Coordinates of C-alpha atoms in Angstrom, one line a residue:
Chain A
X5 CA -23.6 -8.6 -24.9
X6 CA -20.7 -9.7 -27.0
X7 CA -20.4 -12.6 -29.3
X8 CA -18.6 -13.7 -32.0
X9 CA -19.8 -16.2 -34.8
X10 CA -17.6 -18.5 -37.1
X11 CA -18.5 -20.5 -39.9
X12 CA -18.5 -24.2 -38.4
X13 CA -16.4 -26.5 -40.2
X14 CA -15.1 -28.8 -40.7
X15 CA -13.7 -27.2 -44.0
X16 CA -11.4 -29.8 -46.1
X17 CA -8.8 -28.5 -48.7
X18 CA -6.6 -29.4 -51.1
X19 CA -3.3 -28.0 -51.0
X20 CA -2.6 -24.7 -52.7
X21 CA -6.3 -24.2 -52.4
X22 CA -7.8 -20.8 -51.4
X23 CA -9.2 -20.5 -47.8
X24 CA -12.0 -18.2 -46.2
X25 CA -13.4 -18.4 -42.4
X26 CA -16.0 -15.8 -41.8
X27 CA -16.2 -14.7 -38.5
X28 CA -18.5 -11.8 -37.2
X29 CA -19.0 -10.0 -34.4
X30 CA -21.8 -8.3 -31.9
X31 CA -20.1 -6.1 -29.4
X32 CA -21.8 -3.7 -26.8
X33 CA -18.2 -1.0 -27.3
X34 CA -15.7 -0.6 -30.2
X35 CA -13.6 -4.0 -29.8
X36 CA -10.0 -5.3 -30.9
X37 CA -10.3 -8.6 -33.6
X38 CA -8.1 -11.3 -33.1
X39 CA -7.6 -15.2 -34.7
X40 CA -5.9 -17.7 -33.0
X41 CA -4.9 -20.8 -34.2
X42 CA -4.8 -24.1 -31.8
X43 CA -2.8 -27.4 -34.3
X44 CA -3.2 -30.9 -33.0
X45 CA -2.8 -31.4 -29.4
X46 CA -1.8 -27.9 -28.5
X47 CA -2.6 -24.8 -26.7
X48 CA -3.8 -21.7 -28.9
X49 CA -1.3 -19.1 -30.8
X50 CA -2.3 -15.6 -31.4
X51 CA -2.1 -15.8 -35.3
X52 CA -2.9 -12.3 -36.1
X53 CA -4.8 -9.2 -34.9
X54 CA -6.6 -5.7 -35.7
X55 CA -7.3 -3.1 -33.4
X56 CA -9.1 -0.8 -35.5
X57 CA -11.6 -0.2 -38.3
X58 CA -10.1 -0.8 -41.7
X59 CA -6.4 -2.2 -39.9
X60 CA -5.4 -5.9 -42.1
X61 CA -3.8 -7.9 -39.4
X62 CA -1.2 -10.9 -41.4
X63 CA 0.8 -13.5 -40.3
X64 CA 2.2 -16.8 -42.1
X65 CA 0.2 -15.6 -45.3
X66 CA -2.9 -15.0 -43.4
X67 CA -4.4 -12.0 -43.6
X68 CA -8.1 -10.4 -42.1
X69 CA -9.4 -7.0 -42.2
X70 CA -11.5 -5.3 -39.6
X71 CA -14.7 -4.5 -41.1
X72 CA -16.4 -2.3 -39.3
X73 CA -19.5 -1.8 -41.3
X74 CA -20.1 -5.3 -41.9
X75 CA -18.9 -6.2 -38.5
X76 CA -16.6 -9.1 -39.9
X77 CA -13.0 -9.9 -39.5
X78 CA -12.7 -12.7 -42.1
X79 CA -10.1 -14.9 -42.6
X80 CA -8.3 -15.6 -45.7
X81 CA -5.0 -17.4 -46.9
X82 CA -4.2 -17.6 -50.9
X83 CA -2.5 -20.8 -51.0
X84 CA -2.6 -23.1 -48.0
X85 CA -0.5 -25.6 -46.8
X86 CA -1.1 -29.1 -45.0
X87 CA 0.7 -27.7 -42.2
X88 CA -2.2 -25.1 -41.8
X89 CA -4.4 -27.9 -40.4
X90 CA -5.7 -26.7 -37.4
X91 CA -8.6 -25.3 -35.3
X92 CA -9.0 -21.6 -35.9
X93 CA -11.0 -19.5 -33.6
X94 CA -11.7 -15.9 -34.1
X95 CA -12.4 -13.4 -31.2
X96 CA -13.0 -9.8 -29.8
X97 CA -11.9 -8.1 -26.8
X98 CA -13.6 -4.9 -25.2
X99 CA -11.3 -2.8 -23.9
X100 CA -13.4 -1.4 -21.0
X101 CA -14.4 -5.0 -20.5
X102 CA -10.9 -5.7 -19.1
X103 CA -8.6 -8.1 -21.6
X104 CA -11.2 -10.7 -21.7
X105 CA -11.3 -12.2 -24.7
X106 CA -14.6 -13.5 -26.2
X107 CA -14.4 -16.4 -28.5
X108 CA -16.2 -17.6 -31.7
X109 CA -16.9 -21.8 -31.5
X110 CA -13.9 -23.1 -33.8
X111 CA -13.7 -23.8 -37.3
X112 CA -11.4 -27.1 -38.2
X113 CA -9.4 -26.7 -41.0
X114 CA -8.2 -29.8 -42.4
X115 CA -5.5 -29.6 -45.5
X116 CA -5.2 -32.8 -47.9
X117 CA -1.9 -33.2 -49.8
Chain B
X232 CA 11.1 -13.9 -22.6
X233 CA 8.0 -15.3 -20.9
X234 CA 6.7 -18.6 -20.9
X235 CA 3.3 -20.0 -19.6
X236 CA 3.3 -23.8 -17.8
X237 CA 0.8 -25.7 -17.2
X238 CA 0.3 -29.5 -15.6
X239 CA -0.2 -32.1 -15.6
X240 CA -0.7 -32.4 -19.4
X241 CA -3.4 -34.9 -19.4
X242 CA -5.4 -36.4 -16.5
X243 CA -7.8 -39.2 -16.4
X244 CA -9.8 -38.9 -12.5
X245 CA -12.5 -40.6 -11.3
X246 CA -16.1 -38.8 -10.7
X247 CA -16.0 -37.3 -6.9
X248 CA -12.5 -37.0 -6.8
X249 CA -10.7 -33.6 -6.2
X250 CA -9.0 -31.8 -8.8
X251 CA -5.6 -29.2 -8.9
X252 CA -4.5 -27.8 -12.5
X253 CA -1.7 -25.0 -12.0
X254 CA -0.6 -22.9 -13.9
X255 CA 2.8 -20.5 -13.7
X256 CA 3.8 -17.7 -15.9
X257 CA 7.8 -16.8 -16.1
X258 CA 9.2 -13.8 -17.3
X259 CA 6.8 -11.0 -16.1
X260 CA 5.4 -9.5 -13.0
X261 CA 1.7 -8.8 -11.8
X262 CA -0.1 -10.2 -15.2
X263 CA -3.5 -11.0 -15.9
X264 CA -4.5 -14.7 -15.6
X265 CA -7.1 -16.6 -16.9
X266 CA -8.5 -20.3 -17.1
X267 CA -10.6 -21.6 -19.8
X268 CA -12.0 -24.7 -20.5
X269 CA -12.7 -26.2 -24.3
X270 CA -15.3 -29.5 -24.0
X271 CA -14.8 -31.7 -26.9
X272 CA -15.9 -29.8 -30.3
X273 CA -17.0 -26.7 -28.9
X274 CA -15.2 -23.4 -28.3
X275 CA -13.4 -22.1 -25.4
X276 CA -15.2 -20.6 -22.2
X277 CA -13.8 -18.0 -20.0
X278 CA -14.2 -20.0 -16.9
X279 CA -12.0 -17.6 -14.2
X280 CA -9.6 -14.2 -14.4
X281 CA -7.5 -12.9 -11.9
X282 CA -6.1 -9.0 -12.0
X283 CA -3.7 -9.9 -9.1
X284 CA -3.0 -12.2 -6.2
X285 CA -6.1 -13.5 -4.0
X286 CA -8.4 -11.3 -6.7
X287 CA -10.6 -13.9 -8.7
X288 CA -13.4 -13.4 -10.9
X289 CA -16.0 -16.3 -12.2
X290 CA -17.4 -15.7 -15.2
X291 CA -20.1 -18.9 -14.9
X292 CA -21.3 -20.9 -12.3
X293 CA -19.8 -24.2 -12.0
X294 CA -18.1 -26.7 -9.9
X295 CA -15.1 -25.5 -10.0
X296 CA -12.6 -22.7 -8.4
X297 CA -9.6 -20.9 -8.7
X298 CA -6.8 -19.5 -6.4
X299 CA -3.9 -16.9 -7.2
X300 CA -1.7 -17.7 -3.8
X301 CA 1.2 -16.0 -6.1
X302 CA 1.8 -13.5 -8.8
X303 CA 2.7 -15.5 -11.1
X304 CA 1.0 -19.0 -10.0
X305 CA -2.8 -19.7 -11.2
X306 CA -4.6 -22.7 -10.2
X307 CA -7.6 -24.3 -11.3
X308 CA -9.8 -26.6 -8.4
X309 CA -12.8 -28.6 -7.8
X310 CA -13.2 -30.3 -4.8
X311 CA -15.5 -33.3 -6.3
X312 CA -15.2 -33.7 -10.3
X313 CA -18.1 -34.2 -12.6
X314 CA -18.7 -35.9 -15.5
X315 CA -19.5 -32.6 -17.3
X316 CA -15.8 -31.6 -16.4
X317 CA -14.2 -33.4 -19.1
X318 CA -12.4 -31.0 -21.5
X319 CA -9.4 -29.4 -22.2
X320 CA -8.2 -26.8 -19.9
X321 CA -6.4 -23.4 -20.9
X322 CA -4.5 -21.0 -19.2
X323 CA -3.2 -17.6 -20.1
X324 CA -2.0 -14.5 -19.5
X325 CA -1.7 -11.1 -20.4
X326 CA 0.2 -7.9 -20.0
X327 CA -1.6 -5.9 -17.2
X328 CA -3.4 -2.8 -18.3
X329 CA -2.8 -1.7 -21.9
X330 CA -1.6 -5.4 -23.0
X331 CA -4.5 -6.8 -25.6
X332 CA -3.2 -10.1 -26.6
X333 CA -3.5 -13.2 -24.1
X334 CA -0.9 -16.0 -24.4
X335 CA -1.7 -19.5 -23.8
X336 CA -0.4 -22.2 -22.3
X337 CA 0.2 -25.9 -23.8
X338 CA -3.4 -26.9 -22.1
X339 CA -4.0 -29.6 -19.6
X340 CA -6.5 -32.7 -20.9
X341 CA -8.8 -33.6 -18.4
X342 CA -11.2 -37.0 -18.7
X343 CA -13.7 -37.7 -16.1
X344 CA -14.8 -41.4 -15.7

């Protein structure tokens, strides 16, 4: 079947500090990545996305490349921010699987000033 | 543009009692819907998808149900709550056929006592 895995968090930052979420992936067909991003008390955003091997989806200085040999879309921003606290979850879709989307667990991100 | 509703926002219901979450999309016609649920500090779970009015598919077993009586009008049941049914509860929608990403409503936050 088709799963994704994140690293569980929480992970705690300093601001300006680098951030990495792995995420990987098993998936029975040739899937589209995606990461969406849920802050405090809210529904989830789509945050960026990749449809194909080797694509970099970005977004608000996020950025994660489809990696189709290692089957990871990780997620990385350079310099984040305290507004950046929030629960990121990473997911796969298979087209012939209709536009279900399958999600990874979560990882909480939480930025200190 | 569209925008996805859902209510009530939060909900606090007694174990036995019956449950209605809706759910309406504006701004398109004939979209994919979906209900999740999220229990506290785990990921999201497909829990229902609908590819068009009176045309629902479960994806688990549970105590709950869902009805498209409209298009654009998605709603969420259970004719006695559970304990277990404490979470917070997602809709969204999608672009039918070729559309890939899902857009989610603000979430509706269910407590079962």
């Amino acid at each position: 079947g088709n799963s994704v895995t994140q690293m569980e968090g929480p992970v705690t930052l300093s601001e300006e500090a680098f951030l990495t979420i792995n995420c990987t992936y098993t998936a029975t067909g040739y899937p589209s990545l995606f990461w969406y991003v849920q802050y405090p008390g809210e529904g989830l955003q789509l945050l960026l996305k990749a449809t194909k091997a080797d694509d970099k989806g970005s977004n608000k200085g996020f950025e994660a490349t489809y990696r189709k040999e290692t089957t990871s879309f990780h997620l990385e921003k350079g310099s984040v921010q305290v507004s950046d606290s929030a629960v990121y979850f990473c997911a796969l879709r298979i087209k012939a699987a209709g536009n279900k989307l399958t999600f990874g667990g979560g990882t909480r991100v939480l930025v200190k000033p | 543009s569209q925008t996805i509703h859902q209510w009530p926002a939060t909900l606090v219901q007694p174990v036995g009692s019956p449950l209605s979450l809706e759910c309406t999309v504006e701004g398109t016609s004939n979209p994919n819907l979906y209900w999740y649920r999220q229990a506290a500090g785990r990921g999201l779970q497909l829990l229902f998808y609908s590819v068009g009015i009176g045309q629902i598919s479960s994806e688990v077993p549970q105590n709950l149900s869902a009805s498209r009586p409209q298009d654009r009008q998605f709603i969420l049941s259970s004719k006695k709550l559970l304990l277990s049914d404490s979470g917070f509860y997602l809709c969204a929608w999608s672009v039918q056929g070729s559309g890939e990403t899902q857009y989610f409503g603000p979430g509706t936050r269910l407590l079962v006592l």
